[in-house]
């Protein structure tokens, strides 16, 4: 009734933004991501008949009500499936500084899906784990897998065709992260994407475009064409943010340092360095590049804040 699991976070190259169903957390668009080495969540789950309620410890401190509620709801899915009534104690630790604002629901719900099902005695396939992780957070469905993976939007109402799949695990690219550290609390992605879908005149255009971007990115990965992948990565990110900025009122995640990072990456490219910008529901700057240029890209972004060079990361796994 106890298990420990680890999952790594991932960065979407073709973004997920918008849902076709909120109850089952089904995405309105497919997405494509790279799982990152060195940024992982380690989660312990213990189901115990003596517990009166679920509890959640995040990096050694009691989690707030919203986080506990989300985890408890997720555990209900596992309990129902396994026929359990026991409450659980969950402990989750990130091996990267949470203060840097890189804490991710992707690694968190992927690790929770693996640990909770294992502790409950369930044996799920990777696809079933991905479908389950999606219920916690859309991006978590992709963190079950290592390397590049693609999340399918799916068509069915029950969401059984909305899961991620690995594409390629042996292409050794790099993702450089610069945490701009503004300390500002961003709009949570769940809220930001709902508001965009409800009010942005550009939302439909975003959904339409992302289908084409997915095909382009997948094709680029198959051919190991970094330039083609980089170009569609940057375009998908900026289209997502454009749809959010056009919401009323606007959902704006960029700060000054984000734009500065974008300019730095553009200048690097003009000088012949292969690097492309991406950014999620926060102000941090991420650059896709290759192994030979990662340090140069990191040095150029270092003035924005703390930096990491990430290699492709591993598949989620049971540790104990
Ligand atoms: C901008 O997976 O956090 O990072 O499903 O509501 O939990 P929920 O959303 P979440 O959204 C991620 C948004 C993004 C793009 C991406 O990772 O694809």
GROMACS .gro file of N, CA and C and ligand atoms in nm, residues 10-12 14-17 19 25 31 70 105-106 134 136-140 142 189-191 193 240 279-281, ligand 1:
model
  102
   10UNK      N    1   0.817   1.835  -1.838
   10UNK     CA    2   0.835   1.845  -1.983
   10UNK      C    3   0.801   1.986  -2.028
   11UNK      N    4   0.857   2.024  -2.141
   11UNK     CA    5   0.826   2.155  -2.199
   11UNK      C    6   0.760   2.129  -2.334
   12UNK      N    7   0.644   2.189  -2.354
   12UNK     CA    8   0.575   2.171  -2.482
   12UNK      C    9   0.644   2.254  -2.590
   14UNK      N   10   0.507   2.219  -2.920
   14UNK     CA   11   0.377   2.260  -2.975
   14UNK      C   12   0.282   2.261  -2.855
   15UNK      N   13   0.226   2.377  -2.824
   15UNK     CA   14   0.156   2.397  -2.697
   15UNK      C   15   0.015   2.340  -2.691
   16UNK      N   16  -0.022   2.307  -2.568
   16UNK     CA   17  -0.161   2.274  -2.532
   16UNK      C   18  -0.219   2.399  -2.468
   17UNK      N   19  -0.331   2.447  -2.519
   17UNK     CA   20  -0.396   2.566  -2.461
   17UNK      C   21  -0.543   2.561  -2.496
   19UNK      N   22  -0.945   2.351  -2.365
   19UNK     CA   23  -1.000   2.217  -2.339
   19UNK      C   24  -1.126   2.194  -2.421
   25UNK      N   25  -1.101   1.669  -1.839
   25UNK     CA   26  -0.979   1.740  -1.876
   25UNK      C   27  -0.925   1.695  -2.013
   31UNK      N   28  -0.065   1.817  -2.859
   31UNK     CA   29   0.056   1.892  -2.824
   31UNK      C   30   0.177   1.800  -2.837
   70UNK      N   31  -0.720   1.903  -0.529
   70UNK     CA   32  -0.693   1.850  -0.662
   70UNK      C   33  -0.632   1.710  -0.653
  105UNK      N   34   0.297   2.112  -1.271
  105UNK     CA   35   0.194   2.011  -1.247
  105UNK      C   36   0.218   1.890  -1.337
  106UNK      N   37   0.302   1.906  -1.440
  106UNK     CA   38   0.329   1.794  -1.531
  106UNK      C   39   0.402   1.682  -1.459
  134UNK      N   40  -0.351   1.262  -1.728
  134UNK     CA   41  -0.421   1.373  -1.794
  134UNK      C   42  -0.534   1.429  -1.708
  136UNK      N   43  -0.534   1.467  -1.398
  136UNK     CA   44  -0.475   1.559  -1.301
  136UNK      C   45  -0.432   1.689  -1.366
  137UNK      N   46  -0.365   1.678  -1.479
  137UNK     CA   47  -0.317   1.794  -1.553
  137UNK      C   48  -0.285   1.750  -1.695
  138UNK      N   49  -0.330   1.829  -1.792
  138UNK     CA   50  -0.313   1.788  -1.932
  138UNK      C   51  -0.168   1.760  -1.967
  139UNK      N   52  -0.079   1.848  -1.924
  139UNK     CA   53   0.063   1.833  -1.959
  139UNK      C   54   0.125   1.710  -1.891
  140UNK      N   55   0.066   1.662  -1.782
  140UNK     CA   56   0.120   1.545  -1.710
  140UNK      C   57   0.112   1.417  -1.794
  142UNK      N   58   0.201   1.378  -2.082
  142UNK     CA   59   0.323   1.366  -2.161
  142UNK      C   60   0.443   1.328  -2.077
  189UNK      N   61  -0.240   2.810  -1.547
  189UNK     CA   62  -0.271   2.777  -1.686
  189UNK      C   63  -0.416   2.733  -1.704
  190UNK      N   64  -0.469   2.656  -1.608
  190UNK     CA   65  -0.609   2.612  -1.617
  190UNK      C   66  -0.703   2.732  -1.633
  191UNK      N   67  -0.679   2.836  -1.553
  191UNK     CA   68  -0.765   2.956  -1.558
  191UNK      C   69  -0.737   3.038  -1.683
  193UNK      N   70  -0.623   2.941  -1.976
  193UNK     CA   71  -0.673   2.883  -2.101
  193UNK      C   72  -0.827   2.887  -2.107
  240UNK      N   73   0.016   3.083  -2.921
  240UNK     CA   74  -0.057   3.057  -2.796
  240UNK      C   75  -0.067   3.185  -2.713
  279UNK      N   76   0.806   2.966  -2.420
  279UNK     CA   77   0.770   3.021  -2.289
  279UNK      C   78   0.631   2.967  -2.254
  280UNK      N   79   0.610   2.935  -2.126
  280UNK     CA   80   0.481   2.877  -2.086
  280UNK      C   81   0.394   2.975  -2.008
  281UNK      N   82   0.313   2.925  -1.917
  281UNK     CA   83   0.221   3.013  -1.846
  281UNK      C   84   0.293   3.081  -1.730
  321LIG     C1   85   0.133   2.664  -2.132
  321LIG     O1   86  -0.127   2.108  -1.815
  321LIG     O2   87  -0.095   2.303  -1.658
  321LIG     O3   88   0.233   2.479  -2.019
  321LIG     O4   89  -0.462   2.060  -1.782
  321LIG     O5   90  -0.544   2.269  -1.677
  321LIG     O6   91  -0.368   2.134  -1.562
  321LIG     P1   92  -0.429   2.177  -1.695
  321LIG     O7   93  -0.318   2.266  -1.769
  321LIG     P2   94  -0.162   2.247  -1.779
  321LIG     O8   95  -0.132   2.344  -1.904
  321LIG     C2   96  -0.008   2.355  -1.963
  321LIG     C3   97  -0.005   2.478  -2.048
  321LIG     C4   98   0.129   2.512  -2.107
  321LIG     C5   99   0.150   2.445  -2.243
  321LIG     C6  100   0.181   2.298  -2.240
  321LIG     O9  101   0.245   2.248  -2.147
  321LIG    O10  102   0.143   2.232  -2.339
   0.00000   0.00000   0.00000
